[in-house]
Amino acid sequence: MNAQLGFARQQSGEAAFSFEELFYSRTDDRGVIRAGNDVFQRISGFDWAELIGAPHRIVRHPDTPRAVFRILWDALKKGNPMGAYVKNRTKSGEFYWVFAVVLPVEDGYLSVRIKPSSPLFERVRGYYESFSERERVEKIELEQGADELRGLAAASGFSSYTSFMAFALGQELAARDARLRRPADGRTGMLVEMNGALEKATREQVGLLRSFEALQSIPNNMRIVASRLEPSGGPVSAISENYKASSLVISDRLRSFVAGKGNLCDQMSREVARALFLLGCGRVIAEMNRNFVQVRPVEGIDWEVERELLARLESSCAAMARDAMLQAAELATALNRASAEIRRQMLGLDTIRVLGRVECGRMRDTNGGLSATIDQLDSFHADIKARLEAIMRLSEVIGTAMTNYLRVELR
């Protein structure tokens, strides 16, 4: 069986293992190995005596950017789980890739790792190669590198690095199920679907803010046009002043839920990402728990303690995911209400815009550029209202999905 699964070392230098296999290891709070399973020991090529008590970086490969571990440790030290693509190396110098799910536990950290195979993995693998080289050549500082990775996630449409890792975990679990010819898993399907909705909401949020910021320059343009067309205090000047005053009120409200630290969109995105990542963690931990079997005695490892720890962690992951989903559902409802309120406020701006269009028609061919300015208003208003409606739909989809999932789980 082992020969069929390709456990023999490949000439390419990659240490092969089966998609069915899960790596397990546990460290203390300094990253020193306290326990692991037979897969971890066998693939790493180290004897147990060499692993227990050694720092986990004993298997670290230089092709994994140091910034990845910086983000990982930052999350874990705050008590949050995190995931990462990791390239490791064996005692003999071969390498192997894993997607690691890492969680804080009492007095340390626990990691369960699967074999990655999604299209996303192929892109990340290429990026790691170039980025790790840059880290060495350019001597990139750890925090600078971590910020660059977070920026890459944001540029790819993710609300946070956690959201990016939740997406990655969903992709890898779905790809693994396909490789093992398993039926589609409902939790993994939700993980993938909700991440898609979250990405779209993030894109709409960014686009909404940009459109509204661009809109702020138009009243100034209207005043410039008015100064050429009429005496001070004329109708076009009054329209531009009214528009500016009304838009500033909406702008302040808009920023409170799509911009700045702790805004409503950001809060919802982070809770959704946390809930989705915990769902994926729970699935991986549950499978590890089912597959965890006692092997030959190893000095320093109490297998019963490890089994009990995994069982507690499976329960705590489910509880934390439920709490995060409840919070995300509440925030999605609040975001929906806030979006609807701003959409109603936009109706007042629409009235002022229509007055500008009427004034433009009255001036006919002598409007001196007013028509083009009103056209800009038309375009921005249509874009803003479309984005607000999209955010409302997406927040409703997310909130409903979270609530329905909880109903099923709590039956």
CSV table of C-alpha atoms in Angstrom, one decimal:
chain,number,residue,atom,x,y,z
A,1,MET,CA,0.0,0.0,0.0
A,2,ASN,CA,2.8,2.4,1.0
A,3,ALA,CA,4.6,1.7,-2.3
A,4,GLN,CA,1.4,2.5,-4.2
A,5,LEU,CA,1.0,5.8,-2.4
A,6,GLY,CA,4.5,6.8,-3.4
A,7,PHE,CA,6.1,7.0,0.0
A,8,ALA,CA,9.5,6.4,-1.5
A,9,ARG,CA,11.6,9.6,-2.0
A,10,GLN,CA,11.3,11.1,-5.5
A,11,GLN,CA,14.3,11.9,-7.5
A,12,SER,CA,13.0,15.5,-7.8
A,13,GLY,CA,14.0,16.0,-4.2
A,14,GLU,CA,10.4,16.2,-3.0
A,15,ALA,CA,9.4,14.0,-0.1
A,16,ALA,CA,6.1,12.4,-1.2
A,17,PHE,CA,3.1,11.6,1.0
A,18,SER,CA,-0.5,10.8,0.5
A,19,PHE,CA,-3.4,13.3,0.4
A,20,GLU,CA,-5.0,11.2,3.1
A,21,GLU,CA,-2.3,11.8,5.5
A,22,LEU,CA,-2.4,14.6,8.1
A,23,PHE,CA,0.6,16.0,9.9
A,24,TYR,CA,0.2,16.8,13.6
A,25,SER,CA,2.6,18.5,15.9
A,26,ARG,CA,2.4,20.5,19.2
A,27,THR,CA,4.9,22.9,20.6
A,28,ASP,CA,5.3,25.0,23.8
A,29,ASP,CA,4.9,28.7,23.7
A,30,ARG,CA,8.5,29.1,22.4
A,31,GLY,CA,7.9,26.8,19.4
A,32,VAL,CA,9.8,23.8,21.0
A,33,ILE,CA,8.3,20.5,19.8
A,34,ARG,CA,6.4,18.6,22.5
A,35,ALA,CA,4.5,16.0,20.5
A,36,GLY,CA,3.7,14.9,16.9
A,37,ASN,CA,2.3,12.0,15.0
A,38,ASP,CA,4.0,9.3,13.0
A,39,VAL,CA,3.4,11.2,9.7
A,40,PHE,CA,5.3,14.2,10.9
A,41,GLN,CA,8.2,12.0,12.2
A,42,ARG,CA,8.4,9.8,9.1
A,43,ILE,CA,8.2,12.5,6.5
A,44,SER,CA,10.6,14.8,8.3
A,45,GLY,CA,13.2,12.0,8.5
A,46,PHE,CA,14.2,12.8,12.0
A,47,ASP,CA,14.2,10.3,14.8
A,48,TRP,CA,11.8,11.1,17.7
A,49,ALA,CA,14.8,11.8,19.9
A,50,GLU,CA,15.9,14.5,17.5
A,51,LEU,CA,12.4,16.0,17.3
A,52,ILE,CA,11.1,16.1,20.9
A,53,GLY,CA,12.7,19.1,22.5
A,54,ALA,CA,13.9,20.6,19.3
A,55,PRO,CA,12.6,24.0,17.9
A,56,HIS,CA,10.0,23.5,15.2
A,57,ARG,CA,12.2,25.5,12.8
A,58,ILE,CA,14.3,22.3,12.5
A,59,VAL,CA,12.0,21.5,9.5
A,60,ARG,CA,11.9,25.1,8.2
A,61,HIS,CA,12.9,25.5,4.5
A,62,PRO,CA,14.5,28.8,3.5
A,63,ASP,CA,12.1,29.1,0.5
A,64,THR,CA,9.3,29.9,2.9
A,65,PRO,CA,9.4,33.7,3.4
A,66,ARG,CA,10.2,34.7,7.0
A,67,ALA,CA,7.4,37.2,6.8
A,68,VAL,CA,4.9,34.4,6.6
A,69,PHE,CA,5.9,33.2,10.1
A,70,ARG,CA,5.8,36.8,11.4
A,71,ILE,CA,2.1,37.0,10.4
A,72,LEU,CA,1.5,33.6,11.9
A,73,TRP,CA,3.1,34.4,15.2
A,74,ASP,CA,1.4,37.8,15.4
A,75,ALA,CA,-2.0,36.1,15.1
A,76,LEU,CA,-1.2,33.3,17.5
A,77,LYS,CA,0.1,35.6,20.2
A,78,LYS,CA,-3.2,37.4,20.1
A,79,GLY,CA,-5.0,34.1,20.7
A,80,ASN,CA,-6.2,33.8,17.1
A,81,PRO,CA,-5.8,30.7,14.8
A,82,MET,CA,-4.0,31.3,11.5
A,83,GLY,CA,-3.1,29.3,8.4
A,84,ALA,CA,-0.2,29.3,6.1
A,85,TYR,CA,1.3,27.6,3.1
A,86,VAL,CA,4.7,26.3,4.3
A,87,LYS,CA,7.6,24.6,2.4
A,88,ASN,CA,9.5,22.4,4.9
A,89,ARG,CA,12.6,20.4,4.5
A,90,THR,CA,13.5,16.9,5.7
A,91,LYS,CA,16.6,15.8,7.6
A,92,SER,CA,18.1,14.6,4.3
A,93,GLY,CA,17.5,18.0,2.6
A,94,GLU,CA,14.4,17.1,0.6
A,95,PHE,CA,11.3,19.3,0.7
A,96,TYR,CA,7.6,19.0,1.1
A,97,TRP,CA,4.7,21.5,1.0
A,98,VAL,CA,1.8,21.7,3.4
A,99,PHE,CA,-1.1,24.0,4.3
A,100,ALA,CA,-0.8,24.4,8.0
A,101,VAL,CA,-3.7,25.2,10.3
A,102,VAL,CA,-2.2,26.5,13.6
A,103,LEU,CA,-4.1,27.2,16.8
A,104,PRO,CA,-3.1,28.4,20.2
A,105,VAL,CA,-3.6,25.9,23.0
A,106,GLU,CA,-2.8,25.8,26.7
A,107,ASP,CA,1.0,26.5,27.1
A,108,GLY,CA,1.7,26.5,23.4
A,109,TYR,CA,0.5,25.8,19.9
A,110,LEU,CA,-0.9,23.0,17.9
A,111,SER,CA,-0.7,22.5,14.1
A,112,VAL,CA,-2.5,20.1,11.7
A,113,ARG,CA,-1.3,20.2,8.1
A,114,ILE,CA,-2.7,18.9,4.8
A,115,LYS,CA,-1.2,18.4,1.4
A,116,PRO,CA,-2.1,21.4,-0.8
A,117,SER,CA,-3.1,21.0,-4.5
A,118,SER,CA,-5.4,23.9,-5.5
A,119,PRO,CA,-4.7,26.4,-8.3
A,120,LEU,CA,-4.1,29.0,-5.6
A,121,PHE,CA,-1.3,26.9,-4.2
A,122,GLU,CA,0.5,27.0,-7.5
A,123,ARG,CA,0.4,30.8,-7.5
A,124,VAL,CA,1.6,31.0,-3.9
A,125,ARG,CA,4.4,28.6,-4.6
A,126,GLY,CA,5.8,30.9,-7.3
A,127,TYR,CA,5.3,34.0,-5.2
A,128,TYR,CA,7.2,32.4,-2.3
A,129,GLU,CA,10.2,31.6,-4.5
A,130,SER,CA,10.6,35.2,-5.6
A,131,PHE,CA,9.7,36.8,-2.3
A,132,SER,CA,12.1,34.7,-0.2
A,133,GLU,CA,14.9,35.5,-2.6
A,134,ARG,CA,14.1,39.2,-2.2
A,135,GLU,CA,14.1,38.9,1.6
A,136,ARG,CA,17.6,37.6,1.4
A,137,VAL,CA,19.1,39.9,-1.3
A,138,GLU,CA,17.3,43.1,-0.2
A,139,LYS,CA,17.5,42.3,3.5
A,140,ILE,CA,13.8,43.0,4.0
A,141,GLU,CA,12.8,43.6,7.6
A,142,LEU,CA,10.3,41.2,9.1
A,143,GLU,CA,7.5,43.7,9.6
A,144,GLN,CA,8.1,45.3,6.2
A,145,GLY,CA,7.8,41.9,4.6
A,146,ALA,CA,4.6,41.1,6.7
A,147,ASP,CA,3.1,44.4,5.5
A,148,GLU,CA,3.9,43.5,1.9
A,149,LEU,CA,2.1,40.1,2.3
A,150,ARG,CA,-0.9,41.8,3.9
A,151,GLY,CA,-0.9,44.4,1.1
A,152,LEU,CA,-0.9,41.5,-1.4
A,153,ALA,CA,-4.0,40.0,0.2
A,154,ALA,CA,-5.7,43.4,0.2
A,155,ALA,CA,-4.8,44.0,-3.5
A,156,SER,CA,-6.3,40.6,-4.3
A,157,GLY,CA,-9.6,41.8,-2.9
A,158,PHE,CA,-9.5,40.3,0.6
A,159,SER,CA,-10.5,42.3,3.7
A,160,SER,CA,-7.7,40.9,5.8
A,161,TYR,CA,-5.0,38.3,5.8
A,162,THR,CA,-7.2,36.0,7.8
A,163,SER,CA,-9.8,36.3,5.1
A,164,PHE,CA,-7.2,35.3,2.5
A,165,MET,CA,-6.2,32.3,4.6
A,166,ALA,CA,-9.9,31.3,5.1
A,167,PHE,CA,-10.2,31.4,1.3
A,168,ALA,CA,-7.0,29.3,0.9
A,169,LEU,CA,-8.2,26.7,3.4
A,170,GLY,CA,-11.6,26.4,1.7
A,171,GLN,CA,-9.8,25.9,-1.7
A,172,GLU,CA,-7.4,23.3,-0.3
A,173,LEU,CA,-10.1,21.3,1.5
A,174,ALA,CA,-12.3,21.3,-1.7
A,175,ALA,CA,-9.3,20.3,-3.8
A,176,ARG,CA,-8.4,17.6,-1.3
A,177,ASP,CA,-11.9,16.2,-1.3
A,178,ALA,CA,-11.8,16.0,-5.1
A,179,ARG,CA,-8.4,14.2,-5.0
A,180,LEU,CA,-9.8,11.7,-2.5
A,181,ARG,CA,-13.0,11.3,-4.5
A,182,ARG,CA,-15.1,12.4,-1.5
A,183,PRO,CA,-18.5,13.9,-1.8
A,184,ALA,CA,-18.7,17.7,-1.5
A,185,ASP,CA,-18.7,18.8,2.1
A,186,GLY,CA,-21.4,21.3,3.1
A,187,ARG,CA,-19.2,23.2,5.5
A,188,THR,CA,-16.4,23.5,2.9
A,189,GLY,CA,-18.9,24.6,0.3
A,190,MET,CA,-20.1,27.4,2.6
A,191,LEU,CA,-16.5,28.3,3.3
A,192,VAL,CA,-15.9,28.8,-0.4
A,193,GLU,CA,-19.2,30.5,-1.1
A,194,MET,CA,-19.1,33.0,1.8
A,195,ASN,CA,-15.5,33.9,1.0
A,196,GLY,CA,-16.6,34.8,-2.5
A,197,ALA,CA,-19.4,37.0,-1.1
A,198,LEU,CA,-17.0,38.6,1.4
A,199,GLU,CA,-14.5,39.4,-1.4
A,200,LYS,CA,-17.2,41.0,-3.5
A,201,ALA,CA,-18.4,43.1,-0.5
A,202,THR,CA,-14.8,44.3,0.1
A,203,ARG,CA,-14.5,45.3,-3.6
A,204,GLU,CA,-17.8,47.2,-3.4
A,205,GLN,CA,-16.7,48.9,-0.2
A,206,VAL,CA,-13.4,50.1,-1.8
A,207,GLY,CA,-15.2,51.2,-5.0
A,208,LEU,CA,-17.9,53.0,-3.0
A,209,LEU,CA,-15.4,55.1,-1.0
A,210,ARG,CA,-13.4,56.0,-4.2
A,211,SER,CA,-16.5,57.1,-6.0
A,212,PHE,CA,-17.7,59.2,-3.1
A,213,GLU,CA,-14.3,60.8,-2.7
A,214,ALA,CA,-14.3,61.7,-6.4
A,215,LEU,CA,-17.7,63.2,-6.0
A,216,GLN,CA,-16.5,65.7,-3.5
A,217,SER,CA,-14.7,67.7,-6.1
A,218,ILE,CA,-17.8,68.3,-8.3
A,219,PRO,CA,-19.4,71.1,-6.1
A,220,ASN,CA,-16.1,73.1,-6.5
A,221,ASN,CA,-16.3,72.6,-10.2
A,222,MET,CA,-19.9,73.9,-10.1
A,223,ARG,CA,-18.9,77.0,-8.2
A,224,ILE,CA,-16.2,77.7,-10.8
A,225,VAL,CA,-18.7,77.3,-13.6
A,226,ALA,CA,-21.2,79.5,-11.7
A,227,SER,CA,-18.6,82.3,-11.3
A,228,ARG,CA,-18.4,82.5,-15.1
A,229,LEU,CA,-22.2,82.3,-15.7
A,230,GLU,CA,-23.9,84.4,-13.1
A,231,PRO,CA,-23.4,87.0,-10.3
A,232,SER,CA,-22.5,85.8,-6.8
A,233,GLY,CA,-25.4,84.1,-5.1
A,234,GLY,CA,-27.1,83.0,-8.3
A,235,PRO,CA,-29.0,79.7,-8.7
A,236,VAL,CA,-26.1,77.6,-9.8
A,237,SER,CA,-24.0,78.9,-6.9
A,238,ALA,CA,-26.9,78.1,-4.5
A,239,ILE,CA,-27.2,74.6,-6.0
A,240,SER,CA,-23.5,73.9,-5.6
A,241,GLU,CA,-23.5,75.1,-2.0
A,242,ASN,CA,-26.5,73.0,-1.1
A,243,TYR,CA,-25.0,70.0,-2.8
A,244,LYS,CA,-21.7,70.4,-0.9
A,245,ALA,CA,-23.4,70.7,2.5
A,246,SER,CA,-25.6,67.6,1.9
A,247,SER,CA,-22.8,65.5,0.5
A,248,LEU,CA,-20.5,66.3,3.5
A,249,VAL,CA,-23.2,64.9,5.9
A,250,ILE,CA,-23.4,61.7,3.8
A,251,SER,CA,-19.6,61.5,3.5
A,252,ASP,CA,-19.2,61.5,7.3
A,253,ARG,CA,-21.8,58.8,7.6
A,254,LEU,CA,-20.2,56.8,4.8
A,255,ARG,CA,-16.8,56.9,6.4
A,256,SER,CA,-18.1,55.6,9.7
A,257,PHE,CA,-19.0,52.3,8.1
A,258,VAL,CA,-16.6,51.8,5.1
A,259,ALA,CA,-13.4,53.7,6.1
A,260,GLY,CA,-11.1,54.1,9.1
A,261,LYS,CA,-10.1,51.7,11.8
A,262,GLY,CA,-12.9,49.6,13.2
A,263,ASN,CA,-15.5,50.6,10.6
A,264,LEU,CA,-18.6,48.6,10.3
A,265,CYS,CA,-17.6,46.9,7.0
A,266,ASP,CA,-14.2,46.0,8.4
A,267,GLN,CA,-15.8,44.6,11.6
A,268,MET,CA,-18.2,42.4,9.6
A,269,SER,CA,-15.4,41.2,7.2
A,270,ARG,CA,-13.1,40.3,10.1
A,271,GLU,CA,-15.8,38.3,12.0
A,272,VAL,CA,-16.9,36.5,8.8
A,273,ALA,CA,-13.3,35.6,8.0
A,274,ARG,CA,-12.7,34.5,11.6
A,275,ALA,CA,-15.9,32.3,11.5
A,276,LEU,CA,-15.1,30.8,8.1
A,277,PHE,CA,-11.5,30.0,9.1
A,278,LEU,CA,-12.7,28.4,12.4
A,279,LEU,CA,-15.1,26.3,10.4
A,280,GLY,CA,-12.3,25.0,8.2
A,281,CYS,CA,-10.1,24.5,11.3
A,282,GLY,CA,-12.9,22.5,12.9
A,283,ARG,CA,-13.1,20.2,9.9
A,284,VAL,CA,-9.4,19.6,9.9
A,285,ILE,CA,-9.1,19.0,13.6
A,286,ALA,CA,-12.1,16.7,13.6
A,287,GLU,CA,-10.5,14.5,10.9
A,288,MET,CA,-7.2,14.5,12.8
A,289,ASN,CA,-9.1,13.5,15.9
A,290,ARG,CA,-10.8,10.6,14.1
A,291,ASN,CA,-7.5,9.4,12.6
A,292,PHE,CA,-5.4,9.8,15.7
A,293,VAL,CA,-4.3,6.4,16.8
A,294,GLN,CA,-1.8,5.3,19.3
A,295,VAL,CA,1.6,4.3,17.8
A,296,ARG,CA,4.6,2.7,19.5
A,297,PRO,CA,5.6,4.3,22.8
A,298,VAL,CA,7.7,7.4,22.4
A,299,GLU,CA,9.6,8.9,25.3
A,300,GLY,CA,8.1,12.3,26.3
A,301,ILE,CA,4.7,11.8,24.5
A,302,ASP,CA,1.6,10.8,26.3
A,303,TRP,CA,-0.8,9.8,23.5
A,304,GLU,CA,-3.8,9.9,25.7
A,305,VAL,CA,-3.1,13.5,26.6
A,306,GLU,CA,-2.8,14.3,22.9
A,307,ARG,CA,-6.1,12.7,22.0
A,308,GLU,CA,-7.9,14.5,24.8
A,309,LEU,CA,-6.3,17.8,23.7
A,310,LEU,CA,-7.6,17.3,20.1
A,311,ALA,CA,-11.1,16.4,21.4
A,312,ARG,CA,-11.2,19.6,23.5
A,313,LEU,CA,-9.9,21.6,20.6
A,314,GLU,CA,-12.5,20.2,18.2
A,315,SER,CA,-15.3,21.4,20.6
A,316,SER,CA,-13.7,24.8,21.2
A,317,CYS,CA,-13.3,25.4,17.5
A,318,ALA,CA,-17.0,24.7,17.0
A,319,ALA,CA,-18.0,27.0,19.9
A,320,MET,CA,-15.7,29.8,18.7
A,321,ALA,CA,-17.0,29.5,15.2
A,322,ARG,CA,-20.6,29.7,16.4
A,323,ASP,CA,-19.8,32.8,18.4
A,324,ALA,CA,-18.1,34.5,15.5
A,325,MET,CA,-21.0,33.6,13.2
A,326,LEU,CA,-23.5,35.1,15.6
A,327,GLN,CA,-21.5,38.3,15.7
A,328,ALA,CA,-21.0,38.3,12.0
A,329,ALA,CA,-24.8,37.9,11.4
A,330,GLU,CA,-25.5,40.9,13.7
A,331,LEU,CA,-22.9,43.0,12.0
A,332,ALA,CA,-24.3,42.1,8.6
A,333,THR,CA,-27.7,43.2,9.7
A,334,ALA,CA,-26.3,46.5,11.0
A,335,LEU,CA,-24.4,47.0,7.7
A,336,ASN,CA,-27.5,46.4,5.7
A,337,ARG,CA,-29.4,49.0,7.7
A,338,ALA,CA,-26.6,51.6,7.4
A,339,SER,CA,-26.4,51.0,3.6
A,340,ALA,CA,-30.2,51.5,3.3
A,341,GLU,CA,-30.0,54.7,5.4
A,342,ILE,CA,-27.3,56.2,3.2
A,343,ARG,CA,-29.2,55.2,0.1
A,344,ARG,CA,-32.2,57.2,1.4
A,345,GLN,CA,-29.9,60.1,2.1
A,346,MET,CA,-28.7,59.9,-1.5
A,347,LEU,CA,-32.3,60.7,-2.6
A,348,GLY,CA,-31.8,64.2,-1.2
A,349,LEU,CA,-28.6,64.6,-3.3
A,350,ASP,CA,-30.6,63.4,-6.3
A,351,THR,CA,-33.1,66.2,-5.8
A,352,ILE,CA,-30.3,68.8,-5.8
A,353,ARG,CA,-28.8,67.1,-8.9
A,354,VAL,CA,-32.1,67.3,-10.7
A,355,LEU,CA,-32.3,71.0,-9.9
A,356,GLY,CA,-28.9,71.4,-11.5
A,357,ARG,CA,-30.0,69.6,-14.6
A,358,VAL,CA,-33.1,71.9,-14.8
A,359,GLU,CA,-30.9,74.9,-14.5
A,360,CYS,CA,-28.6,73.5,-17.1
A,361,GLY,CA,-31.5,73.1,-19.5
A,362,ARG,CA,-32.7,76.7,-18.8
A,363,MET,CA,-29.3,78.0,-19.9
A,364,ARG,CA,-29.2,75.8,-23.0
A,365,ASP,CA,-26.1,76.6,-25.0
A,366,THR,CA,-24.7,79.1,-22.6
A,367,ASN,CA,-24.2,76.8,-19.6
A,368,GLY,CA,-20.4,77.1,-19.9
A,369,GLY,CA,-19.6,73.5,-19.0
A,370,LEU,CA,-22.4,73.0,-16.4
A,371,SER,CA,-23.8,70.2,-18.5
A,372,ALA,CA,-20.6,68.2,-18.3
A,373,THR,CA,-20.5,68.7,-14.6
A,374,ILE,CA,-24.0,67.4,-14.1
A,375,ASP,CA,-23.2,64.5,-16.3
A,376,GLN,CA,-20.4,63.6,-13.9
A,377,LEU,CA,-22.9,63.8,-11.0
A,378,ASP,CA,-25.3,61.4,-12.9
A,379,SER,CA,-22.5,58.9,-13.4
A,380,PHE,CA,-21.2,59.0,-9.8
A,381,HIS,CA,-24.7,58.8,-8.3
A,382,ALA,CA,-25.6,55.8,-10.4
A,383,ASP,CA,-22.3,54.1,-9.4
A,384,ILE,CA,-22.7,54.9,-5.7
A,385,LYS,CA,-26.3,53.7,-5.5
A,386,ALA,CA,-25.4,50.5,-7.4
A,387,ARG,CA,-22.6,49.8,-4.9
A,388,LEU,CA,-24.8,50.5,-1.9
A,389,GLU,CA,-27.4,48.1,-3.2
A,390,ALA,CA,-24.7,45.4,-3.9
A,391,ILE,CA,-23.4,45.8,-0.3
A,392,MET,CA,-26.9,45.4,1.0
A,393,ARG,CA,-27.5,42.3,-1.0
A,394,LEU,CA,-24.1,40.7,-0.1
A,395,SER,CA,-24.5,41.6,3.6
A,396,GLU,CA,-28.0,40.0,3.5
A,397,VAL,CA,-26.6,36.9,1.8
A,398,ILE,CA,-23.8,36.6,4.5
A,399,GLY,CA,-26.1,37.2,7.4
A,400,THR,CA,-28.7,34.8,6.2
A,401,ALA,CA,-26.2,32.1,5.5
A,402,MET,CA,-24.6,32.4,8.9
A,403,THR,CA,-28.0,32.3,10.6
A,404,ASN,CA,-29.2,29.3,8.6
A,405,TYR,CA,-26.0,27.4,9.3
A,406,LEU,CA,-26.4,28.1,13.0
A,407,ARG,CA,-30.0,26.8,13.0
A,408,VAL,CA,-28.9,23.5,11.4
A,409,GLU,CA,-25.9,23.1,13.8
A,410,LEU,CA,-28.0,23.8,16.9
A,411,ARG,CA,-30.8,21.4,16.1
